[in-house]
Structures are given as structure tokens and as C-alpha cells.
PDB file of C-alpha atoms in Angstrom:
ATOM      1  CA  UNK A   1     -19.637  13.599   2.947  1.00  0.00           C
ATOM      2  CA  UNK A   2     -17.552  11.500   0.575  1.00  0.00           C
ATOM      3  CA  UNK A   3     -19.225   8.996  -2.129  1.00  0.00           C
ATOM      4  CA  UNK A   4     -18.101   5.969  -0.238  1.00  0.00           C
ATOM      5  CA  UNK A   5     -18.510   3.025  -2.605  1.00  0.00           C
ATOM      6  CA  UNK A   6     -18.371  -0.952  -1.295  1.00  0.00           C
ATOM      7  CA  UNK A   7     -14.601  -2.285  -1.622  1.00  0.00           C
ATOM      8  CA  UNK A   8     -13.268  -5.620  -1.061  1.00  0.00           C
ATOM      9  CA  UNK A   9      -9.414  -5.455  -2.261  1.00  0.00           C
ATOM     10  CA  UNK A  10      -6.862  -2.868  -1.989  1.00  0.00           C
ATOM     11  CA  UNK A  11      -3.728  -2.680  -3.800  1.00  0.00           C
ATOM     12  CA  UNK A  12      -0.776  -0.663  -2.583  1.00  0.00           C
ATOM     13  CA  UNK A  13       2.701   0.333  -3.578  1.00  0.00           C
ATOM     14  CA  UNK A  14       5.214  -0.121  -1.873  1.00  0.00           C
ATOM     15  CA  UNK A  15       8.358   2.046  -1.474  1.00  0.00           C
ATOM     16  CA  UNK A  16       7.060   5.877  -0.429  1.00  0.00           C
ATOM     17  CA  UNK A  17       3.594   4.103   0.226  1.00  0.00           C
ATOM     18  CA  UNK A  18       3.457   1.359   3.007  1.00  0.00           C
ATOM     19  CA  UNK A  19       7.309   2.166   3.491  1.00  0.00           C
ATOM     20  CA  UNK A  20       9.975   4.820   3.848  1.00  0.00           C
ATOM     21  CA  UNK A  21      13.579   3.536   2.168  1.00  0.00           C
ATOM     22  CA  UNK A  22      15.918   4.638   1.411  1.00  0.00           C
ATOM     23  CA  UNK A  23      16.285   3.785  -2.281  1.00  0.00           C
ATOM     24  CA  UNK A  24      18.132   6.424  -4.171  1.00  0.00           C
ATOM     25  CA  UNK A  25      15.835   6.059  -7.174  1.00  0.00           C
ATOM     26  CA  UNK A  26      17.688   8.832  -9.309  1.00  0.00           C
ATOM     27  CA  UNK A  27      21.069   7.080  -8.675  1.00  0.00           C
ATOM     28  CA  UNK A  28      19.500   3.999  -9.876  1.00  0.00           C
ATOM     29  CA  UNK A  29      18.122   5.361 -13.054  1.00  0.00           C
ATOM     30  CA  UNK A  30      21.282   6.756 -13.810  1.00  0.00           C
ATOM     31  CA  UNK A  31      23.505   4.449 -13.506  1.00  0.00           C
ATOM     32  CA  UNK A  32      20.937   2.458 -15.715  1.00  0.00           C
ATOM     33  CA  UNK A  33      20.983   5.123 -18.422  1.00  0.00           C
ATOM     34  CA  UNK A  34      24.617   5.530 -18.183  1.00  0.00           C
ATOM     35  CA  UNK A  35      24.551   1.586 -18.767  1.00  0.00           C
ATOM     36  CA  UNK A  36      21.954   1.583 -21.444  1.00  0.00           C
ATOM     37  CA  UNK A  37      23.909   4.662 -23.530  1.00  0.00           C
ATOM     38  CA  UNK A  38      26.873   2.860 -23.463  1.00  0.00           C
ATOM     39  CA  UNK A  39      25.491  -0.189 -24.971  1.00  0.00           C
ATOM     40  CA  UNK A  40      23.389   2.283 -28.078  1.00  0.00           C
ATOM     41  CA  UNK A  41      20.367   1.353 -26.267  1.00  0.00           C
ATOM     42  CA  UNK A  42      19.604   5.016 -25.483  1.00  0.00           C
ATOM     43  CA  UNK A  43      20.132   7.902 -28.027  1.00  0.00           C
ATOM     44  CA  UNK A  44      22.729  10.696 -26.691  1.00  0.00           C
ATOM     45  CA  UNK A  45      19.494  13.224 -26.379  1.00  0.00           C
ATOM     46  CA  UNK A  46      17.638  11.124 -24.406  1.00  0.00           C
ATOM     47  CA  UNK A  47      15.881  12.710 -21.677  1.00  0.00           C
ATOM     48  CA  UNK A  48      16.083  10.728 -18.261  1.00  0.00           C
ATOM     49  CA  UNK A  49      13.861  13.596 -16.099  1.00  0.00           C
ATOM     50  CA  UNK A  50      10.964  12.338 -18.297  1.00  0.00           C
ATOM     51  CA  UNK A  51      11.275   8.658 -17.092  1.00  0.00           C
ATOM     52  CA  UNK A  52      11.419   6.361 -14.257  1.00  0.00           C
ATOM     53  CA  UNK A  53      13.521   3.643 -14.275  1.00  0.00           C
ATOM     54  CA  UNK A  54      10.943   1.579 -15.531  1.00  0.00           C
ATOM     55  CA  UNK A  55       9.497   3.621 -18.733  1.00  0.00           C
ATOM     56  CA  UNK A  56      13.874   3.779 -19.504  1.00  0.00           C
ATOM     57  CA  UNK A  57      13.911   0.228 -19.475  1.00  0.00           C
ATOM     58  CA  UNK A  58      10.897  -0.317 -21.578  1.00  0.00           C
ATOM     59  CA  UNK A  59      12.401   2.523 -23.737  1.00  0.00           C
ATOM     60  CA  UNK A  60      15.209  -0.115 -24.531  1.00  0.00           C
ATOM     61  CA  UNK A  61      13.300  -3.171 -24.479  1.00  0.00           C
ATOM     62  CA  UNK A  62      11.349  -1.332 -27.501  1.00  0.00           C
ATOM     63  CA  UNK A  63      14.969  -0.459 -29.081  1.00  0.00           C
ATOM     64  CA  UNK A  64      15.927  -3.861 -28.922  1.00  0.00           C
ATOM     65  CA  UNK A  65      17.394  -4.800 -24.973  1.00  0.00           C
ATOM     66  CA  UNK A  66      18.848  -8.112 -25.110  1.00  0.00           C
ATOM     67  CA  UNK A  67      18.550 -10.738 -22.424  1.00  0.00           C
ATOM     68  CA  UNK A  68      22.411 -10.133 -21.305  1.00  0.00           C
ATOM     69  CA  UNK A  69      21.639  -6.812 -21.091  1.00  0.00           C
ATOM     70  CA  UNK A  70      18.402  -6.928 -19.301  1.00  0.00           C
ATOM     71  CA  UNK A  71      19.910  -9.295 -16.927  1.00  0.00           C
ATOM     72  CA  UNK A  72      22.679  -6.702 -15.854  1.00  0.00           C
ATOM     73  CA  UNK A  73      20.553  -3.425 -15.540  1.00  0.00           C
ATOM     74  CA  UNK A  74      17.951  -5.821 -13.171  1.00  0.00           C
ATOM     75  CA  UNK A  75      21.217  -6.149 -11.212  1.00  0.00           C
ATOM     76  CA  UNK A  76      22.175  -2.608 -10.938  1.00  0.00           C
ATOM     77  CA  UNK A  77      18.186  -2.151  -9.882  1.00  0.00           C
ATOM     78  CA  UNK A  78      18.550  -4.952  -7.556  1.00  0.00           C
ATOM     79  CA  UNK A  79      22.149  -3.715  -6.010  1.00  0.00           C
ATOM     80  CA  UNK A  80      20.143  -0.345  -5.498  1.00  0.00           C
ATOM     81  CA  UNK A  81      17.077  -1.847  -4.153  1.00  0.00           C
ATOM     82  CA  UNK A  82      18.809  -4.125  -1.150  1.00  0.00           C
ATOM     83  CA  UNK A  83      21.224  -1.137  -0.253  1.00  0.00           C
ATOM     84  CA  UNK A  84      18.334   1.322  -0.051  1.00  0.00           C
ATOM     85  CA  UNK A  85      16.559  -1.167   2.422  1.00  0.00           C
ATOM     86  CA  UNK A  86      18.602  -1.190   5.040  1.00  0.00           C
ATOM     87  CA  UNK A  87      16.915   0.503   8.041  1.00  0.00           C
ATOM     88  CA  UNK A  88      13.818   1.146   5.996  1.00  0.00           C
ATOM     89  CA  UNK A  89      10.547   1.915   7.708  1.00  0.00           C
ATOM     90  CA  UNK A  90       6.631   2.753   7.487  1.00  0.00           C
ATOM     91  CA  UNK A  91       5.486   5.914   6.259  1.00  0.00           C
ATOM     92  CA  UNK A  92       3.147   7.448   8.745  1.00  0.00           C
ATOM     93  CA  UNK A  93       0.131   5.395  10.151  1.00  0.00           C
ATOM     94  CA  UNK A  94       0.548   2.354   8.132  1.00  0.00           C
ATOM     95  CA  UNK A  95       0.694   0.300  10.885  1.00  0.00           C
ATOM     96  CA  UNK A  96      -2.964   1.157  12.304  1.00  0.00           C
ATOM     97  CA  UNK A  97      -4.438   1.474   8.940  1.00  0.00           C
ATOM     98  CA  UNK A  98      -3.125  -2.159   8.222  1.00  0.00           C
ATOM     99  CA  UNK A  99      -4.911  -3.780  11.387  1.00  0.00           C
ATOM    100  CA  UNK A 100      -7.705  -1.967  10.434  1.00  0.00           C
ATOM    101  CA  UNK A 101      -7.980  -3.566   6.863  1.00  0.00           C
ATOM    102  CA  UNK A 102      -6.683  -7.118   7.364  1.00  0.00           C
ATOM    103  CA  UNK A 103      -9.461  -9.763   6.990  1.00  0.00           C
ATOM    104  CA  UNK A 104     -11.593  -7.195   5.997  1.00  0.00           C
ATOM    105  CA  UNK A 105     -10.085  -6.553   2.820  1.00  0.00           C
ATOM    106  CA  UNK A 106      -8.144  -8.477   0.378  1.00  0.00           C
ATOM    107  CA  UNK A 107      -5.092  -6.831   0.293  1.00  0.00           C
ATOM    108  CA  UNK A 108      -2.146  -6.936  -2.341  1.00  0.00           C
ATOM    109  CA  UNK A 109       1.182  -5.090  -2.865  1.00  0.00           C
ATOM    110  CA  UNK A 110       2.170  -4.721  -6.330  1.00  0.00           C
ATOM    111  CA  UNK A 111       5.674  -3.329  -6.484  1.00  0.00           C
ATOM    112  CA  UNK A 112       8.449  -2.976  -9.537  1.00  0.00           C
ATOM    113  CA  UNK A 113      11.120  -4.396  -6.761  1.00  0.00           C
ATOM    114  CA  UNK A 114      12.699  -7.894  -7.112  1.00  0.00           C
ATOM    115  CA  UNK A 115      10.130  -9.697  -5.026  1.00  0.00           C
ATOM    116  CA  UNK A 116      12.527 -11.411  -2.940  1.00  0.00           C
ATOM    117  CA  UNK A 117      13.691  -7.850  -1.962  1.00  0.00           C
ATOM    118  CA  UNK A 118      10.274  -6.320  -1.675  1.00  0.00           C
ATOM    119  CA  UNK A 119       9.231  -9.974   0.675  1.00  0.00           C
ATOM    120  CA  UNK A 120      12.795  -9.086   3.009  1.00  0.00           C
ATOM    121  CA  UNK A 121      12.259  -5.212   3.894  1.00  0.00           C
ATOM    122  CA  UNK A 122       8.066  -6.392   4.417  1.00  0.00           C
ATOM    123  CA  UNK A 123       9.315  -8.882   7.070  1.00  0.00           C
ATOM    124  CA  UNK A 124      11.717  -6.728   8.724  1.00  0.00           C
ATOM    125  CA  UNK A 125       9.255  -4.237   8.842  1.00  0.00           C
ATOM    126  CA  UNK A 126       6.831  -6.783  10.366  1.00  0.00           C
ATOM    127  CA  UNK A 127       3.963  -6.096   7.704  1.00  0.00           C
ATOM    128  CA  UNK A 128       4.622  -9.089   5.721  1.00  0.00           C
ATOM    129  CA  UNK A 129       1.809 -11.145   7.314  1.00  0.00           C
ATOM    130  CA  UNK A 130      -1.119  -8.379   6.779  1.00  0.00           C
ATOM    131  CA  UNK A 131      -0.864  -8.869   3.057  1.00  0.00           C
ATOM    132  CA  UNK A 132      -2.534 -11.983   0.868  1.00  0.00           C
ATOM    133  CA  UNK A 133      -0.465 -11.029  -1.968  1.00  0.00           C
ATOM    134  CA  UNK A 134       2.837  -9.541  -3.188  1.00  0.00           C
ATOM    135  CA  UNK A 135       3.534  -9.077  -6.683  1.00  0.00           C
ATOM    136  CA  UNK A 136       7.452  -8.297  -7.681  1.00  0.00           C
ATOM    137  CA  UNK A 137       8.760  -7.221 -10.525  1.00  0.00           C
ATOM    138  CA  UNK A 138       9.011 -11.047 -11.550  1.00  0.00           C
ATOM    139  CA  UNK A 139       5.506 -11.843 -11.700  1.00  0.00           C
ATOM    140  CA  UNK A 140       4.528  -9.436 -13.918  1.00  0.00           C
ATOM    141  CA  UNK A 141       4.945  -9.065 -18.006  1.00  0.00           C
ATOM    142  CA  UNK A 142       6.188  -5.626 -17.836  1.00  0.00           C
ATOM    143  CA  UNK A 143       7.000  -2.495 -14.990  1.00  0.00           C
ATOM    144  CA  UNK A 144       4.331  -0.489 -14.064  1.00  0.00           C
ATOM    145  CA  UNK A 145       3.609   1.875 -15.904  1.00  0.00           C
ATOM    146  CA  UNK A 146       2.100  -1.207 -17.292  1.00  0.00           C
ATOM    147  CA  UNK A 147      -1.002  -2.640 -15.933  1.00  0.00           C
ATOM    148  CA  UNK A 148       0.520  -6.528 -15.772  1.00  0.00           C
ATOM    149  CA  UNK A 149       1.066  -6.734 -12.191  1.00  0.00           C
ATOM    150  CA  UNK A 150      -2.616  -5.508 -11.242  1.00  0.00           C
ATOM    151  CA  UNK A 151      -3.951  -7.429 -14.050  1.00  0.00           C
ATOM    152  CA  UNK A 152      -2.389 -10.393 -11.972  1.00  0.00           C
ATOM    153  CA  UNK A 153      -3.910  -9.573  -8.956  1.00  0.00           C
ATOM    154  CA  UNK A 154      -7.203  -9.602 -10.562  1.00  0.00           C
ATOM    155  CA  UNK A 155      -6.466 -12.724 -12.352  1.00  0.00           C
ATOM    156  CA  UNK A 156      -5.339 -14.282  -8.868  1.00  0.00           C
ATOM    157  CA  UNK A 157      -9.182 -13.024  -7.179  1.00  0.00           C
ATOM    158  CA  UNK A 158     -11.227 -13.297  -9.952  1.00  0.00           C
ATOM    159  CA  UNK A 159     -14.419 -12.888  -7.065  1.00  0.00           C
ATOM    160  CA  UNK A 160     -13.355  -9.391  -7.157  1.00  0.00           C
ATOM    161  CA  UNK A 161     -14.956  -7.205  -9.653  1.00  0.00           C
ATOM    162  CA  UNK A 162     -13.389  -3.913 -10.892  1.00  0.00           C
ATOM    163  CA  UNK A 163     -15.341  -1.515  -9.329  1.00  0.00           C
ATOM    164  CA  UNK A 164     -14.610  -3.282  -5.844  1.00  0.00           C
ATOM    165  CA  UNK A 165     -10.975  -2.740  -5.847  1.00  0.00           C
ATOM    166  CA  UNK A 166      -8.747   0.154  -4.976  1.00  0.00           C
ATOM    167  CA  UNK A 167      -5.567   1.399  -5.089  1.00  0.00           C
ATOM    168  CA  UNK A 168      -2.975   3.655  -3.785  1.00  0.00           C
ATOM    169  CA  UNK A 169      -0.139   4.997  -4.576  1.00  0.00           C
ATOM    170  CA  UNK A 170       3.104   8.239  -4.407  1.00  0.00           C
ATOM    171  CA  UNK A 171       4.093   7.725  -8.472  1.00  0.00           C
ATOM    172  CA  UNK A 172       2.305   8.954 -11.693  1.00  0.00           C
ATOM    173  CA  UNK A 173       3.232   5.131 -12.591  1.00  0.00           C
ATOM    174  CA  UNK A 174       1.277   3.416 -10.161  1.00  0.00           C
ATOM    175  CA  UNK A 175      -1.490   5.529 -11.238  1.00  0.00           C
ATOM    176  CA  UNK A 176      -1.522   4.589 -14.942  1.00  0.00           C
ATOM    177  CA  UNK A 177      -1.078   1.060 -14.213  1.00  0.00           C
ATOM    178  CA  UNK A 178      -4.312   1.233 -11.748  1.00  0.00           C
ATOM    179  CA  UNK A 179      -6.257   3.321 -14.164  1.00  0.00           C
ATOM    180  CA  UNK A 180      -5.070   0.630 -17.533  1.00  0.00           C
ATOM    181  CA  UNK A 181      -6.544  -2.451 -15.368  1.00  0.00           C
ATOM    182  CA  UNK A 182      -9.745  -0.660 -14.404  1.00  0.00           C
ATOM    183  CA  UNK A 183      -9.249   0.052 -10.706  1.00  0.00           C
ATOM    184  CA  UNK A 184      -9.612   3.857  -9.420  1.00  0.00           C
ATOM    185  CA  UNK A 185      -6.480   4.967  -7.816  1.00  0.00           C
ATOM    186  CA  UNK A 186      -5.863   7.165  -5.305  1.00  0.00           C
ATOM    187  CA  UNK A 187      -2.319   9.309  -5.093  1.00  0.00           C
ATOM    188  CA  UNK A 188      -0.886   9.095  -1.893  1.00  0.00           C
ATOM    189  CA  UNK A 189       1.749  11.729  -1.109  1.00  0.00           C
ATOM    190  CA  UNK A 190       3.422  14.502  -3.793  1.00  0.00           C
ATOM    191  CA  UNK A 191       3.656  14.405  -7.542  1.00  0.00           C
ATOM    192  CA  UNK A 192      -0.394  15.450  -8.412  1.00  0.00           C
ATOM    193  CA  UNK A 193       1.380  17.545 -11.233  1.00  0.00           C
ATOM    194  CA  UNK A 194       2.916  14.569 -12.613  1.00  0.00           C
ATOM    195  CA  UNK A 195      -0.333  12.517 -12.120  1.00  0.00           C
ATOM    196  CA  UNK A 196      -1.990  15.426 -14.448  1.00  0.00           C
ATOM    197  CA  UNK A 197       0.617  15.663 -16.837  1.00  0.00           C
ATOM    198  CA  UNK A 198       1.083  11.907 -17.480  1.00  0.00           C
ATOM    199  CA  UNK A 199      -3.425  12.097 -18.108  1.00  0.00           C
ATOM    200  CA  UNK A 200      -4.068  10.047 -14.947  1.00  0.00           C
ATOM    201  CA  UNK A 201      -7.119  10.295 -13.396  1.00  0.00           C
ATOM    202  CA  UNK A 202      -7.547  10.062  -9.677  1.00  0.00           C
ATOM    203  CA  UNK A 203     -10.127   9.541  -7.296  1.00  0.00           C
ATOM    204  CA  UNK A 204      -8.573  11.390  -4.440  1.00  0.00           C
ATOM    205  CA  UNK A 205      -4.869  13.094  -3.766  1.00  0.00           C
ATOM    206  CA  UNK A 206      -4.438  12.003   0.450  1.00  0.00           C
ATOM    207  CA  UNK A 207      -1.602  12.982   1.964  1.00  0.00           C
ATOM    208  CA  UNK A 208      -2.432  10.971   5.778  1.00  0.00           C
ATOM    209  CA  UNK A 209      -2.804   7.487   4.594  1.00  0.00           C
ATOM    210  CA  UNK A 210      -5.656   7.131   6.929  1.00  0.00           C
ATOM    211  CA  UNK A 211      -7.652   9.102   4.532  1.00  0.00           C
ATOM    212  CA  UNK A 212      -7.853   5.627   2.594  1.00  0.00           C
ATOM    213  CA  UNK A 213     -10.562   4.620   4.743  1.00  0.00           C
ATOM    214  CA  UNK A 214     -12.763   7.282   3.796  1.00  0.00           C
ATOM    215  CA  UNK A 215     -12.684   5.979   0.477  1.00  0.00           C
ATOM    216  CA  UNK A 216     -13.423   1.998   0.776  1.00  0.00           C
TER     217      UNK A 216
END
């Protein structure tokens, strides 16, 4: 039997999580590269298959990214983000697992999409109303891998402690940021070789997001 532990918040991802776009996440991150190279904010050797599109941008923020220029790769992330949710949907069983949760749970979506993009595809998708809180890219200090936006849904339900959230997610990224604010994470989906290479530590790998409930 699994060590069920007493949970009162969840926090999920979004894209590959609760939904199935079409986002063409390596097109995105290279156009963004291409961008960032252009402008010397990326050496010649760098190595895009060891980043997301987040760690590149942080990669230039670090290197000095100006506000011009992070203004125009948020719209190449943006341009890629609406395109790639047309005619998104759910990922498997999201929809009963949601109607289980609601108003027993608090439950948050912390996502490195423009919240008024994340907020569009959640109402066409009719899940908007099962969640108490999304958190865009805008609302937080810095992308996940950083833990800003789940630091800010802690901040926003303080009568939460640590050990009573939770949260899931497909990317090695959502992982760190989890594991950086406190809050075990669970990996929902592939990449369990990236989760070990990148040093994050997991409480379960699920592959039926139903198997969240075993864990709350």
C-alpha cells in the first residue's frame, strides 16, 4: 500500500499535463536561439539539446538580455504558444480526476505560458473554473526551472504548509522548481532520465494521471 500522506493543494503544469497542444516546443526554442545568437547573446557552441526554452533565456538574461530583447523573444514564445493552442485538448482522464479534486483541494496551475494564453486554451477546454489559481509566466520572477511561480502560490495560501502540497508534472523543469520551493513532485508522463540527470528527486513517476490520487 502506498504512504499516503494528508494534502490540501495541488499544483499542476500545464501543457503535456492537464492538456495536450500542440505547441512545437523545439521550433520555439529555436527560433529563440537563432534570435538570441544573432544578437551575441548565445556563444556559437552553445548547446540548445541541453535547455528548454526557459534555462536559454535565463542563459541570456545572465549574459546580459536587454529589455528590447526580452520583449521580442516573449513574442516569438507567445506567437508559438497561441498557434500551438488551437484545437488543444486534455491528456487522458483529466477531466474525472478534476471533479474529483475540486473543493477538496486547493488547486493551482503554474505554467511558463503568457497567462492570458494559458487562461484562453483553460476556457476552451472548459477546465478553467476547477482551478483557484493560475500562475503565467507574468507572475512569476523567473521560468521554471526556478521556484518563483510555486513560491507564489505558497505566498498566495500561506494556510498551506509544505508538506501539504503536491505537485505534478511531464518536464525535468517542473520538477526542480517543485523540489526548490519544498513541495514533493511527482513526474507525470516520459522524461524520468532527464528528471535523474538534472538531480531531481521524485516521489512517484505515473503515467495514468489518476494515479495522483493515490498519492494525496
Amino acid at each position: 500500500m502506498r504512504n499516503k500522506q494528508s494534502k490540501k493543494g495541488i499544483i499542476f503544469d500545464m501543457d503535456n499535463t492537464l492538456l495536450r497542444s500542440h505547441i512545437n516546443f523545439q521550433a520555439m526554442k529555436q527560433e529563440i536561439v537563432s534570435y538570441l545568437t544573432e544578437k551575441d547573446m548565445l556563444p556559437k557552441s552553445f548547446c540548445m539539446q541541453e535547455h528548454t526554452t526557459s534555462t536559454v533565456i535565463q542563459f541570456a538574461k545572465e549574459r546580459g538580455l536587454s529589455e528590447h530583447m526580452f520583449y521580442e523573444v516573449m513574442g516569438i514564445a507567445a506567437r508559438h504558444e497561441l498557434a500551438g493552442m488551437e484545437g488543444a485538448g486534455l491528456e487522458p482522464f483529466v477531466q474525472p480526476l478534476l471533479e474529483t479534486l475540486m473543493g477538496r483541494y486547493v488547486l493551482v496551475i503554474v505554467t511558463n505560458n503568457a497567462y492570458a494564453a494559458a487562461q484562453h486554451v483553460l476556457e476552451l477546454t472548459e477546465i478553467a473554473g476547477y482551478f483557484d489559481r493560475v500562475i503565467g509566466r507574468e507572475q512569476m520572477e523567473a521560468m521554471k526551472p526556478s521556484p518563483s511561480g510555486y513560491l507564489a502560490a505558497k505566498k498566495h495560501f500561506p494556510h498551506i504548509q509544505d508538506r501539504e502540497w503536491i505537485s505534478i508534472g511531464d518536464s525535468w523543469i517542473d520538477g526542480m522548481a517543485s523540489m526548490e520551493a519544498g513541495i514533493p513532485f511527482i513526474s507525470y508522463g516520459g522524461e524520468e532520465e532527464w528528471m535523474e540527470k538534472k538531480g531531481v528527486k521524485v516521489v512517484a513517476h505515473i503515467d495514468n494521471i489518476l494515479d495522483l490520487l493515490d498519492y494525496l
